[in-house]
Amino acid sequence: GTCVAACPEPGAILLEGKLAVVDLAVCKGHGDCAEACPVGGILMTRGEAVQRVVVPDTGPNFESNVPGIYVVGELGGRGLIKNAINEGKIAVEAISRELAATEGEGKGADDVLDLVIVGSGPAGLSAALEAARAKLRYVVLEQGTLADTIRKYPRRKLLLGEPIKIPLYGDLWIADTTKETLLEVWGSIIESVEIDLRTHHRVETISRLDDHYSVHAAGQHFLARRVVLALGRRGTPRRLGVPGEDGDNVFYDIVEMEAFAGRRVLVVGGGDSAIESALGLANQESTTVALSYRGQAFARARKRNQERIAAAAAAGKVELLLGTHVKEIRPDNVAIEQAGEIVVRPNDDVIIRIGGSPPFDVLEKIGVRMVTKDVPLAGVKDAVGA
């Protein structure tokens, strides 16, 4: 709903459920909606409606320009759960065929795996299940905990509108459910298959070693004939390093602002992403929003965002907590240090937007080429002017 509030032309954008519908007869092309959208979901374009994204250069089976390195899921620009699951399966099916066609290549050494899978989100887990089905020697390396990408997903409801084929499980069809339910399903599948999952194994380097790849993670190194990268696009978020930061009420990104309607939310950070998150949350019904920043001014943010957050604060929509430091996060409150004193504030959710280490560095170091693609926006004809 942020786009509706930002548009200077009444009636140009209307919400129909979760769809923002544009009336072309009223729209004047100001572009304020695109600038205001906290998640970058609006594209201003002339002619064909496309979204320009930077993604790894991959082929039909998701193999990159570096032979033996595959990229699936959100990192490839396709973050939907259904797409991620399908891509993980397709990539490992291709790997299995390749290894079968080169029987004996790279085998013989007990310490050489067929496959290392990096990431345990939907794409990584699907790849692992297919690897288990194909009886490949593999390991899954996850920098956090099981399915961290889903566990930290801020949606309180997920919808899979049609069955998804899960290797060694069958059809998965979850309609109008919670992320907790999806995690329970993942957990039961993984437990029944006994996936070799190594949590708290952040991958540090991937390098070519003769006919194999050497993957270093958590002080160990793994040799493998193939590598599947099932990482998120946002990489490793920076952390505050305070007690309670691993709680279920702490998020590093926002998918749907309305999921926080009626909640007491603290946003942490002083850049554009933090400000835009706070502004978007402030537009949700009955949501109380505070923005904590260690500095005394938002010097790093764009001028427009500085003006917008100042206006929101003046209107009482966002409470600014400048010169503050979060000291502890609890289920129903948060401890903040301000002017040398600790203040405990009632609070439900904490959104941490203080940057992170993007995964593109890992790709570039191993030679994966990044390309810019124009992706058609699905459903645009149905939405515009409807």
XYZ file of C-alpha atoms in Angstrom:
386
model
C 0.000 0.000 0.000
C 2.986 2.346 0.128
C 2.675 3.047 -3.595
C -0.957 4.150 -3.220
C -0.059 6.630 -0.489
C 2.871 8.013 -2.508
C 0.962 8.570 -5.760
C -0.027 12.250 -6.249
C -2.873 11.285 -8.617
C -5.910 10.024 -6.643
C -7.220 6.797 -8.133
C -4.196 6.134 -10.339
C -3.221 3.113 -8.226
C -5.711 1.002 -6.320
C -5.182 -2.144 -4.284
C -7.171 -5.232 -5.239
C -6.113 -7.751 -2.618
C -2.323 -7.961 -2.987
C -2.326 -6.592 -6.538
C -1.627 -2.915 -7.228
C -3.726 -2.035 -10.253
C -2.849 0.981 -12.399
C -5.514 3.046 -14.176
C -3.658 4.303 -17.250
C -6.282 6.991 -17.843
C -5.372 8.593 -14.516
C -1.656 7.755 -14.230
C 0.611 10.660 -15.217
C 3.884 8.760 -14.936
C 5.281 10.747 -11.992
C 7.216 7.681 -10.800
C 6.703 8.465 -7.113
C 5.252 4.982 -6.613
C 8.428 3.306 -7.872
C 10.636 5.416 -5.606
C 8.410 4.805 -2.591
C 8.100 1.027 -2.913
C 10.130 -0.446 -0.005
C 10.850 -3.689 -1.854
C 11.609 -2.326 -5.324
C 8.562 -4.058 -6.755
C 7.510 -1.313 -9.201
C 9.191 -0.721 -12.545
C 8.727 2.405 -14.664
C 9.116 1.479 -18.324
C 8.083 2.498 -21.802
C 6.862 -0.093 -24.246
C 7.392 -3.696 -23.176
C 7.098 -4.258 -19.424
C 10.287 -5.911 -18.212
C 12.394 -6.102 -15.096
C 16.155 -5.746 -15.495
C 18.102 -8.034 -13.179
C 21.764 -9.000 -12.750
C 22.094 -12.784 -12.556
C 24.712 -15.508 -13.074
C 25.057 -16.686 -16.647
C 23.573 -20.201 -16.659
C 22.414 -22.730 -19.237
C 19.238 -24.829 -19.491
C 20.268 -27.121 -16.608
C 21.496 -24.157 -14.506
C 25.188 -24.875 -15.104
C 27.176 -21.646 -15.115
C 29.888 -20.646 -17.562
C 32.303 -22.407 -15.170
C 31.944 -26.142 -15.907
C 30.764 -28.072 -12.867
C 29.374 -25.023 -11.012
C 25.567 -24.788 -10.934
C 23.450 -21.880 -9.658
C 19.831 -22.433 -8.608
C 17.067 -20.654 -6.721
C 16.984 -17.052 -5.594
C 20.608 -16.370 -6.496
C 19.685 -17.023 -10.115
C 16.945 -14.401 -9.948
C 14.033 -16.803 -9.466
C 13.123 -16.782 -5.798
C 9.688 -18.425 -5.767
C 9.569 -21.597 -3.682
C 8.149 -23.648 -6.544
C 10.840 -22.463 -8.980
C 13.614 -23.050 -6.447
C 12.487 -26.620 -5.752
C 12.229 -27.440 -9.450
C 15.633 -25.926 -10.258
C 17.459 -27.835 -7.525
C 15.985 -31.074 -8.829
C 16.734 -30.298 -12.499
C 20.364 -29.356 -11.781
C 21.117 -32.562 -9.870
C 19.346 -34.678 -12.484
C 21.731 -33.200 -15.055
C 24.715 -33.773 -12.761
C 23.681 -37.386 -12.221
C 23.489 -37.979 -15.969
C 26.886 -36.369 -16.533
C 28.580 -38.405 -13.826
C 27.005 -41.607 -15.103
C 28.274 -40.820 -18.603
C 31.818 -40.333 -17.276
C 31.840 -43.341 -14.944
C 35.180 -43.610 -13.203
C 36.161 -39.981 -13.706
C 37.326 -38.594 -10.390
C 36.272 -41.684 -8.459
C 38.439 -43.936 -6.405
C 39.430 -41.509 -3.678
C 37.290 -41.844 -0.582
C 37.500 -38.133 0.166
C 36.090 -36.991 -3.191
C 32.351 -36.352 -3.179
C 30.140 -36.281 -6.223
C 28.506 -33.068 -5.141
C 28.675 -30.205 -2.631
C 25.449 -28.249 -2.195
C 25.750 -24.786 -0.654
C 22.563 -23.605 1.059
C 19.619 -25.430 2.643
C 16.723 -23.349 1.363
C 14.096 -24.866 -0.961
C 16.540 -25.149 -3.882
C 19.324 -26.674 -1.779
C 17.061 -29.162 -0.020
C 15.481 -30.233 -3.290
C 18.958 -30.728 -4.768
C 19.955 -32.813 -1.732
C 16.855 -35.005 -1.978
C 17.493 -35.633 -5.664
C 21.145 -36.425 -4.897
C 20.021 -38.937 -2.282
C 17.549 -40.479 -4.719
C 20.305 -40.812 -7.339
C 22.638 -42.313 -4.710
C 25.263 -39.621 -5.193
C 27.878 -38.884 -2.551
C 27.071 -35.374 -1.394
C 26.997 -32.937 1.493
C 24.885 -29.833 2.169
C 26.697 -26.857 3.711
C 24.511 -24.260 5.464
C 25.962 -21.135 7.064
C 23.071 -20.907 9.530
C 20.467 -23.403 10.620
C 18.151 -25.691 8.697
C 16.255 -23.810 6.007
C 17.309 -20.451 7.423
C 15.926 -18.714 4.369
C 12.442 -19.940 5.244
C 12.839 -19.617 9.007
C 13.644 -15.908 8.635
C 10.969 -15.392 5.989
C 8.745 -12.616 7.335
C 5.544 -13.876 5.774
C 3.158 -15.369 8.259
C 1.280 -17.129 5.492
C 2.603 -19.008 2.484
C 0.618 -20.216 -0.481
C 1.645 -22.912 -2.917
C -1.190 -22.915 -5.411
C -0.378 -26.243 -7.032
C 1.458 -29.441 -6.102
C 5.257 -29.454 -6.269
C 7.088 -32.695 -6.931
C 9.610 -33.339 -4.153
C 12.241 -36.048 -4.771
C 11.794 -39.099 -2.483
C 8.609 -37.555 -1.085
C 6.061 -36.987 -3.802
C 3.679 -34.081 -4.246
C 3.915 -31.216 -1.797
C 0.821 -29.058 -1.716
C 0.502 -26.501 1.042
C -2.289 -23.963 0.749
C -2.688 -20.917 3.014
C -0.287 -22.103 5.688
C 2.458 -20.698 7.877
C 6.216 -20.838 7.464
C 6.328 -22.925 10.659
C 4.183 -25.596 9.002
C 6.426 -25.579 5.942
C 9.463 -26.004 8.182
C 7.817 -28.980 9.887
C 7.254 -30.579 6.497
C 10.870 -29.936 5.489
C 12.078 -31.373 8.788
C 10.056 -34.571 8.435
C 11.262 -35.077 4.862
C 14.895 -34.503 5.800
C 14.682 -36.753 8.828
C 13.159 -39.603 6.840
C 15.808 -39.350 4.125
C 18.687 -38.629 6.555
C 20.208 -35.835 4.495
C 23.874 -35.101 5.187
C 23.413 -31.508 6.319
C 26.209 -29.528 8.003
C 24.806 -26.432 9.691
C 26.943 -23.465 10.753
C 29.277 -24.206 7.830
C 29.744 -20.911 6.024
C 31.556 -21.405 2.730
C 34.675 -19.267 2.618
C 36.299 -20.232 -0.686
C 35.642 -22.441 -3.695
C 38.607 -23.242 -5.915
C 39.491 -25.594 -8.748
C 41.847 -28.431 -7.801
C 42.771 -30.624 -10.761
C 39.493 -32.297 -11.837
C 37.665 -31.392 -8.641
C 36.526 -28.406 -6.650
C 37.830 -27.661 -3.184
C 35.224 -26.048 -0.926
C 36.426 -24.543 2.378
C 33.867 -24.068 5.155
C 34.087 -23.828 8.951
C 37.753 -24.839 8.999
C 37.168 -27.923 6.838
C 37.628 -28.558 3.161
C 35.504 -30.756 0.930
C 36.537 -32.143 -2.459
C 33.757 -32.599 -4.992
C 33.282 -33.225 -8.682
C 30.387 -30.768 -8.924
C 29.077 -27.806 -6.853
C 25.510 -26.517 -6.645
C 25.144 -22.980 -5.287
C 21.699 -22.507 -3.750
C 22.401 -19.218 -1.992
C 20.120 -16.270 -1.412
C 20.719 -13.051 -3.332
C 21.170 -11.001 -0.184
C 24.215 -12.906 0.993
C 25.194 -12.835 4.649
C 23.423 -10.072 6.582
C 25.427 -8.119 9.129
C 24.447 -8.882 12.675
C 24.140 -6.745 15.767
C 25.869 -9.303 17.986
C 23.357 -8.980 20.811
C 21.412 -11.568 22.849
C 18.124 -12.614 21.268
C 19.203 -11.881 17.700
C 18.495 -15.491 16.687
C 14.873 -15.285 17.825
C 11.919 -15.965 15.529
C 10.853 -12.325 15.871
C 14.042 -11.012 14.197
C 14.128 -10.483 10.409
C 16.718 -9.200 7.963
C 14.382 -8.467 5.109
C 10.702 -7.882 4.427
C 8.696 -9.691 1.777
C 5.206 -8.509 2.679
C 4.651 -5.381 4.746
C 1.078 -6.346 5.610
C 2.368 -9.359 7.532
C 3.299 -6.892 10.292
C -0.064 -5.132 10.499
C -1.037 -4.449 14.096
C 2.466 -5.245 15.390
C 4.976 -3.188 17.355
C 8.041 -3.122 15.116
C 11.561 -1.797 15.634
C 13.645 -1.200 12.499
C 17.426 -0.987 13.015
C 19.690 0.859 10.575
C 20.362 4.249 9.034
C 20.590 3.606 5.308
C 18.006 3.655 2.532
C 16.831 0.093 3.143
C 16.146 0.761 6.824
C 14.307 4.010 6.119
C 12.234 2.479 3.316
C 11.343 -0.475 5.529
C 10.197 1.837 8.305
C 8.123 3.937 5.901
C 6.476 0.894 4.380
C 5.635 -0.581 7.768
C 4.204 2.742 8.931
C 1.584 2.481 6.194
C 0.225 -0.804 7.550
C -2.940 -0.761 9.603
C -2.355 -0.299 13.351
C 1.386 -0.924 13.079
C 3.610 0.963 15.539
C 7.039 1.676 14.044
C 10.264 2.935 15.621
C 13.573 3.397 13.798
C 16.788 2.936 15.795
C 20.059 4.315 14.416
C 23.376 4.787 16.141
C 24.052 8.082 14.353
C 22.437 11.447 14.888
C 21.454 11.958 11.238
C 20.737 9.777 8.190
C 23.741 11.014 6.251
C 24.118 7.824 4.184
C 20.538 7.846 2.876
C 19.313 9.530 -0.290
C 18.049 13.060 0.203
C 14.523 12.050 -0.763
C 14.479 9.337 1.889
C 15.807 11.777 4.481
C 12.935 14.113 3.678
C 10.344 11.327 3.738
C 11.443 9.907 7.101
C 11.531 13.405 8.601
C 7.982 14.003 7.391
C 6.820 10.651 8.748
C 8.376 11.405 12.124
C 6.754 14.854 12.211
C 3.396 13.255 11.437
C 3.845 10.755 14.250
C 3.929 7.759 11.921
C 7.524 6.713 12.792
C 9.346 7.276 16.077
C 13.011 8.136 15.506
C 15.487 6.768 18.054
C 18.725 8.462 16.989
C 21.980 7.860 18.820
C 20.742 4.516 20.134
C 22.127 0.981 20.303
C 20.101 -2.214 20.633
C 21.467 -4.221 23.559
C 19.062 -7.186 23.787
C 16.062 -8.532 21.888
C 13.327 -10.411 23.736
C 10.015 -11.933 22.581
C 7.899 -9.008 23.794
C 10.362 -6.156 24.369
C 13.754 -4.802 23.380
C 16.487 -3.164 25.480
C 17.997 -0.050 23.903
C 20.872 2.106 25.140
C 20.311 5.818 24.737
C 22.439 8.568 26.281
C 24.125 6.022 28.534
C 20.877 4.615 29.895
C 19.143 1.319 29.115
C 15.494 1.690 28.141
C 13.207 -1.336 27.791
C 10.541 -0.844 25.129
C 7.514 -3.083 24.472
C 8.065 -4.630 21.054
C 6.968 -7.563 18.881
C 9.318 -7.716 15.877
C 12.784 -6.396 15.008
C 13.815 -5.696 11.406
C 17.615 -5.406 11.046
C 18.689 -3.532 7.904
C 22.386 -2.766 8.406
C 23.773 -4.250 5.206
C 25.470 -7.494 4.424
C 28.077 -9.297 2.375
C 26.642 -10.016 -1.102
C 27.179 -13.511 -2.551
C 28.295 -12.127 -5.907
C 31.848 -11.911 -4.564
C 31.931 -15.700 -4.199
C 30.740 -16.151 -7.777
C 33.218 -13.703 -9.258
C 36.153 -15.286 -7.438
C 35.482 -18.654 -9.069
C 34.892 -17.070 -12.475
C 31.096 -17.181 -12.750
C 30.041 -14.514 -15.213
C 27.274 -12.095 -14.220
C 24.932 -10.874 -16.947
C 22.083 -8.368 -17.142
C 18.791 -9.777 -18.378
C 15.409 -8.254 -19.117
C 12.790 -10.498 -17.545
C 9.161 -9.971 -18.696
C 6.851 -9.112 -15.818
C 4.224 -11.831 -15.600
C 0.622 -10.700 -15.517
C 1.355 -7.086 -16.434
C -1.260 -7.009 -19.231
C -3.899 -8.285 -16.842
C -2.993 -5.775 -14.142
C -2.469 -2.549 -16.039
C -5.737 -0.826 -16.845
C -7.809 -3.598 -15.290
